[in-house]
Amino acid sequence: MGLNTFPYELLRILATLFFLVIVVYGYFYVKHHKKERTRIIVTEVAILVVLLWIAFFAGKVTTGHPSLFYFGHTQGPFEYGPELPLLSSIDFLKNMGRFEKVEEIGYDPSLVPAPIDRDHSEHISIDLEAVEVIGEVTDGTTFNYWTFNKQVPGPLIRVRVGDTVTVNLKNAMSSLHTHSVDFHATTGPGGGAKVLQVPPGETKSLTWKALAPGVYIYHCASKHSVGAHNAHGQYGLIVVEPEEGYSKVDKEFYVVQGELYTRGNTGDRGLVAFDSQAMLDERPNYVIFNGRVKSLNGRMKASVGDTVRIFVGNAGVAKISSFHVIGEIFDNVHHEGGTLINHNVQSTVVPAGGATIVEFDLEVPGDYILVDHSLARMDKGAWGVLSVDGEENHEIFKSHEAESSETDSPH
Ligand SMILES: [Cu+2]
């Protein structure tokens, strides 16, 4: 399977330049061949076209560049000014060859570290690498993701309350941008991001103590738009287990909702560019679980009789998730990832930059679809399948069609 990385953005740039050349050529042609009146009309049209062109690109930012404003100024905490249209696109296209193309951008939801089995605190060392890559959002559509360890979300990290954690953040030599990490489980300036601003090719470290149990987002928080780094895929979850640990379950999964803001429409083919105006407008083209469309499918499997736990995060950057599993009721929800546990919940709110734990028993086999119950987002990719095998339980769920076909069968 080859990744479709055709840079349609390049066509956009060429078309724009060609359009301008035509306008200029038309102007000079008319100047030398037509009468005065026509020349004035053409001049006016040309000026109008240029103005329309500026209006079209004003406020848009293209592939991969964290600056957001062409003709405006951020009102955020970090100062940066306007830049010329298309420059960031050209910069990206110039450097496209340096980005690794990853076959699987979506982190496997079944890869969860084993529960912690110790009764004392330890010093844990975590290595994260910020890598800018090209990965597949959906069939035929690729995007310049910024990642921790080349997948989205970054790895699920599991520690115990009271542990001391040393984070070594390396930024790959191939990166175009400074990256960082803010652990919501950390107490201190920037959740670590203040210290861990790492330019390409460098490594920085920070040691912090896990003071409170829970499930926490970590994400890149680099200056020049923290939101843009999140919207390129730089986030993950860290679980800080309570002293007594969590209850024993049969299967644990790791799911993080995120958003992608791309130029053009949902489902456009080829290498699609980042659209910062769409991000500022909070209008994602993709809302996805684990980095890409259908990332969970075929990788979340359980059996009837299992108790399942899902660590659910929501990276945002804009939308609140109404997390729901179609055909199931959560027996336990660790509300917002904290110590309050609610029971018998259909959908639970996961705020942007928040997380939760849901637990449920499986009584009936079949496919269970995980969604953000803002259901229009399903069409943007916000769904995934938990496949459950095992014996039917007709006391709990019985299809009348199944009944008649069973009667017909020789069995
Ligand atoms: Cu970053």
CSV table of C-alpha atoms and ligand atoms in Angstrom, one decimal:
chain,number,residue,atom,x,y,z
A,1,MET,CA,0.0,0.0,0.0
A,2,GLY,CA,1.6,3.3,-1.1
A,3,LEU,CA,0.6,6.5,0.6
A,4,ASN,CA,-1.0,9.0,-1.7
A,5,THR,CA,1.2,12.1,-1.1
A,6,PHE,CA,0.5,14.0,-4.3
A,7,PRO,CA,0.9,17.6,-3.3
A,8,TYR,CA,-2.4,19.1,-4.6
A,9,GLU,CA,-1.3,22.2,-2.6
A,10,LEU,CA,1.3,22.7,-5.3
A,11,LEU,CA,-1.4,22.7,-8.0
A,12,ARG,CA,-3.2,25.3,-5.9
A,13,ILE,CA,-0.1,27.5,-5.9
A,14,LEU,CA,0.6,27.0,-9.6
A,15,ALA,CA,-3.0,27.8,-10.4
A,16,THR,CA,-2.8,31.0,-8.4
A,17,LEU,CA,0.4,32.1,-10.1
A,18,PHE,CA,-1.0,31.1,-13.5
A,19,PHE,CA,-4.1,33.1,-12.8
A,20,LEU,CA,-2.0,36.2,-12.0
A,21,VAL,CA,0.1,35.7,-15.1
A,22,ILE,CA,-3.1,35.6,-17.3
A,23,VAL,CA,-4.4,38.7,-15.7
A,24,VAL,CA,-1.1,40.6,-16.2
A,25,TYR,CA,-0.8,39.2,-19.8
A,26,GLY,CA,-4.4,40.3,-20.5
A,27,TYR,CA,-3.7,43.7,-19.2
A,28,PHE,CA,-0.6,44.3,-21.5
A,29,TYR,CA,-2.3,42.6,-24.5
A,30,VAL,CA,-5.3,45.0,-24.2
A,31,LYS,CA,-2.9,47.9,-23.6
A,32,HIS,CA,-1.2,47.4,-27.0
A,33,HIS,CA,-4.2,46.2,-29.1
A,34,LYS,CA,-7.4,47.8,-27.9
A,35,LYS,CA,-8.8,51.3,-27.4
A,36,GLU,CA,-8.5,53.3,-24.2
A,37,ARG,CA,-12.0,52.4,-22.9
A,38,THR,CA,-11.4,48.7,-22.9
A,39,ARG,CA,-8.0,49.1,-21.2
A,40,ILE,CA,-9.6,50.9,-18.3
A,41,ILE,CA,-12.2,48.2,-17.9
A,42,VAL,CA,-9.6,45.5,-18.0
A,43,THR,CA,-7.5,47.4,-15.5
A,44,GLU,CA,-10.4,47.7,-13.1
A,45,VAL,CA,-11.2,44.0,-13.5
A,46,ALA,CA,-7.6,43.1,-12.9
A,47,ILE,CA,-7.5,45.2,-9.7
A,48,LEU,CA,-10.8,43.6,-8.6
A,49,VAL,CA,-9.4,40.1,-9.2
A,50,VAL,CA,-6.2,40.8,-7.2
A,51,LEU,CA,-8.4,42.1,-4.4
A,52,LEU,CA,-10.6,39.0,-4.5
A,53,TRP,CA,-7.4,36.9,-4.5
A,54,ILE,CA,-6.2,38.7,-1.4
A,55,ALA,CA,-9.6,38.3,0.2
A,56,PHE,CA,-9.6,34.6,-0.5
A,57,PHE,CA,-6.2,34.0,1.1
A,58,ALA,CA,-6.4,36.5,3.9
A,59,GLY,CA,-6.3,34.7,7.2
A,60,LYS,CA,-5.6,31.3,5.6
A,61,VAL,CA,-2.5,29.5,6.6
A,62,THR,CA,-1.3,26.5,4.7
A,63,THR,CA,0.6,23.3,5.3
A,64,GLY,CA,2.3,22.7,8.5
A,65,HIS,CA,3.2,26.2,9.6
A,66,PRO,CA,2.3,27.2,13.1
A,67,SER,CA,1.8,30.9,12.3
A,68,LEU,CA,-1.8,31.7,12.0
A,69,PHE,CA,-2.3,35.1,10.7
A,70,TYR,CA,-1.5,36.8,7.4
A,71,PHE,CA,-3.0,40.1,8.1
A,72,GLY,CA,-4.0,39.8,11.8
A,73,HIS,CA,-2.3,39.4,15.1
A,74,THR,CA,-2.8,36.7,17.7
A,75,GLN,CA,-4.4,37.7,20.9
A,76,GLY,CA,-2.8,34.6,22.6
A,77,PRO,CA,0.0,34.7,25.2
A,78,PHE,CA,2.8,34.3,22.7
A,79,GLU,CA,3.5,37.2,20.3
A,80,TYR,CA,3.9,36.6,16.6
A,81,GLY,CA,3.1,38.7,13.6
A,82,PRO,CA,1.6,38.2,10.1
A,83,GLU,CA,3.3,36.4,7.2
A,84,LEU,CA,3.0,36.5,3.5
A,85,PRO,CA,0.5,34.2,1.8
A,86,LEU,CA,1.6,30.8,0.5
A,87,LEU,CA,5.1,31.1,2.0
A,88,SER,CA,4.5,28.4,4.6
A,89,SER,CA,3.1,26.1,1.9
A,90,ILE,CA,6.2,26.7,-0.3
A,91,ASP,CA,8.4,26.1,2.8
A,92,PHE,CA,6.6,22.8,3.5
A,93,LEU,CA,6.7,21.6,-0.2
A,94,LYS,CA,10.5,22.4,-0.3
A,95,ASN,CA,11.0,20.2,2.7
A,96,MET,CA,8.5,17.4,1.9
A,97,GLY,CA,11.3,14.9,1.2
A,98,ARG,CA,12.5,14.9,4.8
A,99,PHE,CA,9.3,13.6,6.4
A,100,GLU,CA,9.1,9.9,7.0
A,101,LYS,CA,6.0,8.3,5.5
A,102,VAL,CA,4.5,6.0,8.1
A,103,GLU,CA,2.3,3.0,7.1
A,104,GLU,CA,0.2,3.1,10.3
A,105,ILE,CA,-0.3,6.5,11.9
A,106,GLY,CA,-3.1,5.2,14.3
A,107,TYR,CA,-1.9,3.9,17.7
A,108,ASP,CA,-3.2,0.4,18.3
A,109,PRO,CA,-6.0,0.7,20.9
A,110,SER,CA,-5.2,-2.7,22.4
A,111,LEU,CA,-1.6,-1.7,23.3
A,112,VAL,CA,-2.1,-0.8,27.0
A,113,PRO,CA,0.7,-1.3,29.5
A,114,ALA,CA,-0.1,-3.9,32.2
A,115,PRO,CA,-1.6,-2.7,35.4
A,116,ILE,CA,1.1,-1.7,38.0
A,117,ASP,CA,1.8,-4.5,40.4
A,118,ARG,CA,3.8,-2.9,43.2
A,119,ASP,CA,3.2,-1.3,46.6
A,120,HIS,CA,5.9,1.4,46.6
A,121,SER,CA,7.0,4.4,44.5
A,122,GLU,CA,9.6,4.3,41.9
A,123,HIS,CA,11.5,6.6,39.6
A,124,ILE,CA,10.2,6.1,36.0
A,125,SER,CA,12.0,7.2,32.9
A,126,ILE,CA,10.0,8.1,29.8
A,127,ASP,CA,11.4,8.7,26.3
A,128,LEU,CA,9.3,10.6,23.9
A,129,GLU,CA,10.4,11.7,20.4
A,130,ALA,CA,8.6,14.5,18.5
A,131,VAL,CA,8.6,13.5,14.8
A,132,GLU,CA,6.9,15.2,11.9
A,133,VAL,CA,5.7,12.5,9.5
A,134,ILE,CA,3.2,11.9,6.7
A,135,GLY,CA,0.4,9.4,7.4
A,136,GLU,CA,-2.9,8.4,6.0
A,137,VAL,CA,-6.1,10.0,7.4
A,138,THR,CA,-8.4,7.8,5.3
A,139,ASP,CA,-8.1,5.9,2.1
A,140,GLY,CA,-6.2,8.0,-0.4
A,141,THR,CA,-5.8,11.0,1.9
A,142,THR,CA,-2.6,11.9,3.6
A,143,PHE,CA,-1.6,14.6,6.1
A,144,ASN,CA,1.5,16.0,7.7
A,145,TYR,CA,1.1,14.8,11.2
A,146,TRP,CA,3.2,16.0,14.1
A,147,THR,CA,3.5,13.1,16.5
A,148,PHE,CA,5.0,11.7,19.7
A,149,ASN,CA,6.9,8.5,18.6
A,150,LYS,CA,5.4,8.5,15.0
A,151,GLN,CA,1.9,7.6,16.0
A,152,VAL,CA,-1.3,9.3,17.1
A,153,PRO,CA,-2.0,9.4,19.9
A,154,GLY,CA,1.4,9.1,21.5
A,155,PRO,CA,2.0,6.0,23.7
A,156,LEU,CA,-0.2,5.4,26.8
A,157,ILE,CA,2.1,6.0,29.8
A,158,ARG,CA,1.3,4.3,33.1
A,159,VAL,CA,2.7,5.3,36.5
A,160,ARG,CA,1.7,5.0,40.1
A,161,VAL,CA,0.7,7.9,42.3
A,162,GLY,CA,3.9,9.0,44.2
A,163,ASP,CA,6.2,7.9,41.4
A,164,THR,CA,8.9,10.3,40.3
A,165,VAL,CA,8.8,10.7,36.5
A,166,THR,CA,11.7,11.8,34.3
A,167,VAL,CA,10.6,12.8,30.8
A,168,ASN,CA,13.3,12.9,28.1
A,169,LEU,CA,11.8,14.7,25.1
A,170,LYS,CA,13.8,14.5,21.9
A,171,ASN,CA,12.9,16.5,18.8
A,172,ALA,CA,13.8,14.7,15.6
A,173,MET,CA,16.5,16.3,13.4
A,174,SER,CA,14.0,16.2,10.5
A,175,SER,CA,11.5,18.5,12.3
A,176,LEU,CA,10.7,21.9,11.0
A,177,HIS,CA,9.3,23.1,14.3
A,178,THR,CA,10.1,23.4,18.0
A,179,HIS,CA,8.0,20.9,20.0
A,180,SER,CA,7.3,20.4,23.7
A,181,VAL,CA,5.1,18.5,26.1
A,182,ASP,CA,2.6,19.6,28.7
A,183,PHE,CA,1.6,16.7,31.1
A,184,HIS,CA,-1.7,17.5,32.7
A,185,ALA,CA,-0.6,15.1,35.5
A,186,THR,CA,2.3,17.4,36.3
A,187,THR,CA,2.3,20.2,38.9
A,188,GLY,CA,4.5,23.1,37.8
A,189,PRO,CA,4.7,25.8,35.1
A,190,GLY,CA,3.3,24.7,31.7
A,191,GLY,CA,2.9,21.1,33.0
A,192,GLY,CA,6.5,20.9,31.9
A,193,ALA,CA,6.1,22.8,28.6
A,194,LYS,CA,7.9,25.8,30.1
A,195,VAL,CA,11.1,23.7,30.4
A,196,LEU,CA,10.6,21.3,27.6
A,197,GLN,CA,10.6,23.5,24.5
A,198,VAL,CA,12.9,21.5,22.3
A,199,PRO,CA,14.3,22.8,18.9
A,200,PRO,CA,14.9,20.2,16.1
A,201,GLY,CA,17.8,17.8,16.8
A,202,GLU,CA,17.9,18.5,20.6
A,203,THR,CA,16.8,16.7,23.7
A,204,LYS,CA,15.6,18.1,27.0
A,205,SER,CA,14.6,16.5,30.3
A,206,LEU,CA,12.4,17.2,33.2
A,207,THR,CA,11.6,15.4,36.4
A,208,TRP,CA,8.3,15.7,38.2
A,209,LYS,CA,6.3,13.9,40.8
A,210,ALA,CA,2.9,12.3,40.2
A,211,LEU,CA,0.9,13.8,43.1
A,212,ALA,CA,-2.7,12.8,42.1
A,213,PRO,CA,-4.2,9.7,40.6
A,214,GLY,CA,-6.3,9.9,37.5
A,215,VAL,CA,-6.1,9.8,33.7
A,216,TYR,CA,-4.5,12.8,32.1
A,217,ILE,CA,-3.9,14.2,28.6
A,218,TYR,CA,-0.4,15.2,27.6
A,219,HIS,CA,0.1,17.3,24.5
A,220,CYS,CA,2.6,19.5,22.7
A,221,ALA,CA,2.4,23.1,24.0
A,222,SER,CA,4.8,25.0,21.8
A,223,LYS,CA,4.7,28.7,21.3
A,224,HIS,CA,3.3,30.0,18.1
A,225,SER,CA,-0.1,28.3,18.5
A,226,VAL,CA,-0.4,25.5,21.0
A,227,GLY,CA,-3.7,24.6,19.2
A,228,ALA,CA,-2.0,24.0,15.8
A,229,HIS,CA,0.4,21.4,17.4
A,230,ASN,CA,-2.6,19.6,19.0
A,231,ALA,CA,-4.4,19.7,15.7
A,232,HIS,CA,-1.5,18.0,14.0
A,233,GLY,CA,-1.7,15.0,16.4
A,234,GLN,CA,0.6,15.7,19.3
A,235,TYR,CA,-1.2,14.3,22.2
A,236,GLY,CA,-1.6,11.2,24.3
A,237,LEU,CA,-2.7,9.9,27.8
A,238,ILE,CA,-0.9,9.2,31.0
A,239,VAL,CA,-2.6,7.1,33.6
A,240,VAL,CA,-1.5,7.7,37.2
A,241,GLU,CA,-2.8,4.7,39.1
A,242,PRO,CA,-4.1,5.1,42.7
A,243,GLU,CA,-2.1,3.3,45.4
A,244,GLU,CA,-4.5,0.4,45.4
A,245,GLY,CA,-4.7,0.3,41.6
A,246,TYR,CA,-7.8,0.0,39.5
A,247,SER,CA,-10.2,-2.9,39.7
A,248,LYS,CA,-9.2,-6.0,37.8
A,249,VAL,CA,-10.7,-6.3,34.3
A,250,ASP,CA,-10.3,-8.7,31.4
A,251,LYS,CA,-9.5,-6.2,28.6
A,252,GLU,CA,-8.1,-2.6,28.6
A,253,PHE,CA,-8.2,-0.3,25.6
A,254,TYR,CA,-6.8,3.1,24.8
A,255,VAL,CA,-8.8,5.6,22.7
A,256,VAL,CA,-8.1,9.3,22.1
A,257,GLN,CA,-10.4,11.5,20.1
A,258,GLY,CA,-8.8,14.3,18.1
A,259,GLU,CA,-9.5,16.7,15.3
A,260,LEU,CA,-7.9,17.5,11.9
A,261,TYR,CA,-8.4,20.8,10.1
A,262,THR,CA,-7.6,20.4,6.4
A,263,ARG,CA,-8.0,22.6,3.4
A,264,GLY,CA,-10.8,21.6,1.1
A,265,ASN,CA,-13.5,19.1,2.0
A,266,THR,CA,-13.7,16.0,4.1
A,267,GLY,CA,-12.6,13.1,2.0
A,268,ASP,CA,-10.5,15.1,-0.5
A,269,ARG,CA,-7.7,12.9,-2.0
A,270,GLY,CA,-4.0,13.4,-1.9
A,271,LEU,CA,-1.8,15.2,0.6
A,272,VAL,CA,-4.1,17.7,2.3
A,273,ALA,CA,-2.8,20.9,3.9
A,274,PHE,CA,-3.5,22.2,7.4
A,275,ASP,CA,-6.2,25.0,7.4
A,276,SER,CA,-5.6,27.3,10.4
A,277,GLN,CA,-8.6,29.4,9.6
A,278,ALA,CA,-10.8,26.3,10.0
A,279,MET,CA,-9.1,25.7,13.3
A,280,LEU,CA,-9.8,29.2,14.5
A,281,ASP,CA,-13.4,28.7,13.4
A,282,GLU,CA,-13.5,25.4,15.3
A,283,ARG,CA,-14.6,23.6,12.1
A,284,PRO,CA,-12.7,20.3,11.8
A,285,ASN,CA,-12.9,18.3,8.6
A,286,TYR,CA,-12.1,15.1,10.6
A,287,VAL,CA,-13.0,14.0,14.1
A,288,ILE,CA,-11.1,10.8,14.6
A,289,PHE,CA,-10.3,8.1,17.2
A,290,ASN,CA,-6.6,7.2,17.4
A,291,GLY,CA,-5.3,9.3,14.6
A,292,ARG,CA,-7.2,8.3,11.6
A,293,VAL,CA,-10.6,7.1,10.3
A,294,LYS,CA,-11.3,3.4,11.2
A,295,SER,CA,-8.2,3.2,13.4
A,296,LEU,CA,-10.0,1.1,16.1
A,297,ASN,CA,-11.6,-1.4,13.7
A,298,GLY,CA,-10.2,-4.9,13.9
A,299,ARG,CA,-8.0,-3.9,16.8
A,300,MET,CA,-10.5,-3.9,19.6
A,301,LYS,CA,-11.6,-7.4,20.3
A,302,ALA,CA,-13.2,-9.0,23.4
A,303,SER,CA,-15.5,-11.9,24.3
A,304,VAL,CA,-18.8,-12.3,26.0
A,305,GLY,CA,-18.2,-12.5,29.8
A,306,ASP,CA,-15.3,-10.0,29.6
A,307,THR,CA,-15.2,-6.8,31.7
A,308,VAL,CA,-13.8,-4.1,29.5
A,309,ARG,CA,-12.1,-0.8,30.5
A,310,ILE,CA,-11.4,2.0,28.0
A,311,PHE,CA,-9.1,4.9,28.9
A,312,VAL,CA,-10.8,7.6,26.8
A,313,GLY,CA,-9.1,10.9,26.1
A,314,ASN,CA,-10.2,14.0,24.1
A,315,ALA,CA,-7.4,16.1,22.7
A,316,GLY,CA,-9.8,18.6,21.2
A,317,VAL,CA,-8.7,21.2,20.2
A,318,ALA,CA,-12.2,22.5,20.0
A,319,LYS,CA,-15.0,20.0,20.5
A,320,ILE,CA,-16.3,18.4,23.6
A,321,SER,CA,-16.9,14.7,23.2
A,322,SER,CA,-20.2,13.0,24.1
A,323,PHE,CA,-18.6,9.5,24.3
A,324,HIS,CA,-21.0,6.6,23.8
A,325,VAL,CA,-20.8,2.9,22.9
A,326,ILE,CA,-23.8,2.0,20.8
A,327,GLY,CA,-25.6,-1.0,22.4
A,328,GLU,CA,-23.9,-0.8,25.8
A,329,ILE,CA,-24.3,1.0,29.1
A,330,PHE,CA,-21.3,2.0,31.1
A,331,ASP,CA,-21.4,0.2,34.4
A,332,ASN,CA,-18.8,2.6,35.8
A,333,VAL,CA,-17.6,6.0,34.6
A,334,HIS,CA,-14.6,7.5,36.4
A,335,HIS,CA,-16.0,11.0,35.9
A,336,GLU,CA,-13.5,13.2,34.1
A,337,GLY,CA,-10.8,10.6,35.0
A,338,GLY,CA,-11.0,11.5,38.7
A,339,THR,CA,-12.1,9.7,41.8
A,340,LEU,CA,-15.8,10.2,41.4
A,341,ILE,CA,-17.4,7.0,40.0
A,342,ASN,CA,-20.8,7.1,38.4
A,343,HIS,CA,-22.9,4.1,37.4
A,344,ASN,CA,-25.2,3.2,34.5
A,345,VAL,CA,-24.2,5.9,32.1
A,346,GLN,CA,-25.2,6.0,28.4
A,347,SER,CA,-23.0,8.9,27.2
A,348,THR,CA,-20.3,10.7,29.1
A,349,VAL,CA,-18.8,14.1,28.5
A,350,VAL,CA,-15.1,14.2,27.8
A,351,PRO,CA,-14.0,17.8,27.6
A,352,ALA,CA,-11.3,19.1,25.3
A,353,GLY,CA,-8.0,18.4,27.1
A,354,GLY,CA,-9.8,15.9,29.4
A,355,ALA,CA,-10.1,12.1,29.9
A,356,THR,CA,-12.3,9.5,31.5
A,357,ILE,CA,-12.4,5.8,32.2
A,358,VAL,CA,-15.4,3.7,31.2
A,359,GLU,CA,-16.0,0.1,32.3
A,360,PHE,CA,-18.6,-2.3,31.2
A,361,ASP,CA,-19.4,-6.0,31.1
A,362,LEU,CA,-20.1,-7.8,27.8
A,363,GLU,CA,-23.2,-10.0,27.8
A,364,VAL,CA,-24.1,-10.2,24.1
A,365,PRO,CA,-21.8,-10.9,21.1
A,366,GLY,CA,-21.6,-8.5,18.0
A,367,ASP,CA,-20.1,-5.3,16.9
A,368,TYR,CA,-20.3,-2.3,19.2
A,369,ILE,CA,-19.7,1.1,17.7
A,370,LEU,CA,-17.8,3.7,19.7
A,371,VAL,CA,-19.0,7.2,18.8
A,372,ASP,CA,-19.0,10.8,19.8
A,373,HIS,CA,-22.8,11.1,20.1
A,374,SER,CA,-22.7,14.5,18.3
A,375,LEU,CA,-23.5,12.1,15.5
A,376,ALA,CA,-22.8,14.3,12.5
A,377,ARG,CA,-19.2,13.7,13.5
A,378,MET,CA,-19.5,10.1,12.5
A,379,ASP,CA,-19.3,11.4,8.9
A,380,LYS,CA,-16.1,13.0,9.8
A,381,GLY,CA,-14.7,9.8,11.2
A,382,ALA,CA,-15.7,9.8,14.8
A,383,TRP,CA,-16.5,6.1,15.2
A,384,GLY,CA,-14.8,2.8,15.7
A,385,VAL,CA,-15.8,-0.9,16.3
A,386,LEU,CA,-15.4,-3.1,19.4
A,387,SER,CA,-15.9,-6.7,18.1
A,388,VAL,CA,-17.3,-9.1,20.7
A,389,ASP,CA,-17.4,-12.9,20.1
A,390,GLY,CA,-19.0,-15.6,22.1
A,391,GLU,CA,-22.3,-17.3,22.9
A,392,GLU,CA,-25.6,-15.6,22.2
A,393,ASN,CA,-27.6,-14.7,25.3
A,394,HIS,CA,-31.3,-14.8,24.2
A,395,GLU,CA,-32.6,-13.8,27.6
A,396,ILE,CA,-30.9,-10.4,27.2
A,397,PHE,CA,-31.1,-9.9,23.4
A,398,LYS,CA,-33.1,-11.9,21.0
A,399,SER,CA,-33.8,-11.2,17.4
A,400,HIS,CA,-37.1,-12.6,16.1
A,401,GLU,CA,-35.5,-13.1,12.7
A,402,ALA,CA,-32.7,-15.2,14.3
A,403,GLU,CA,-35.4,-17.2,16.0
A,404,SER,CA,-37.2,-18.2,12.8
A,405,SER,CA,-33.9,-19.0,11.0
A,406,GLU,CA,-32.7,-21.1,13.9
A,407,THR,CA,-36.0,-23.0,13.8
A,408,ASP,CA,-35.3,-23.7,10.1
A,409,SER,CA,-31.8,-24.8,10.6
A,410,PRO,CA,-31.0,-28.5,11.1
A,411,HIS,CA,-29.3,-27.7,14.4
B,1,CU,CU,4.7,20.4,18.7
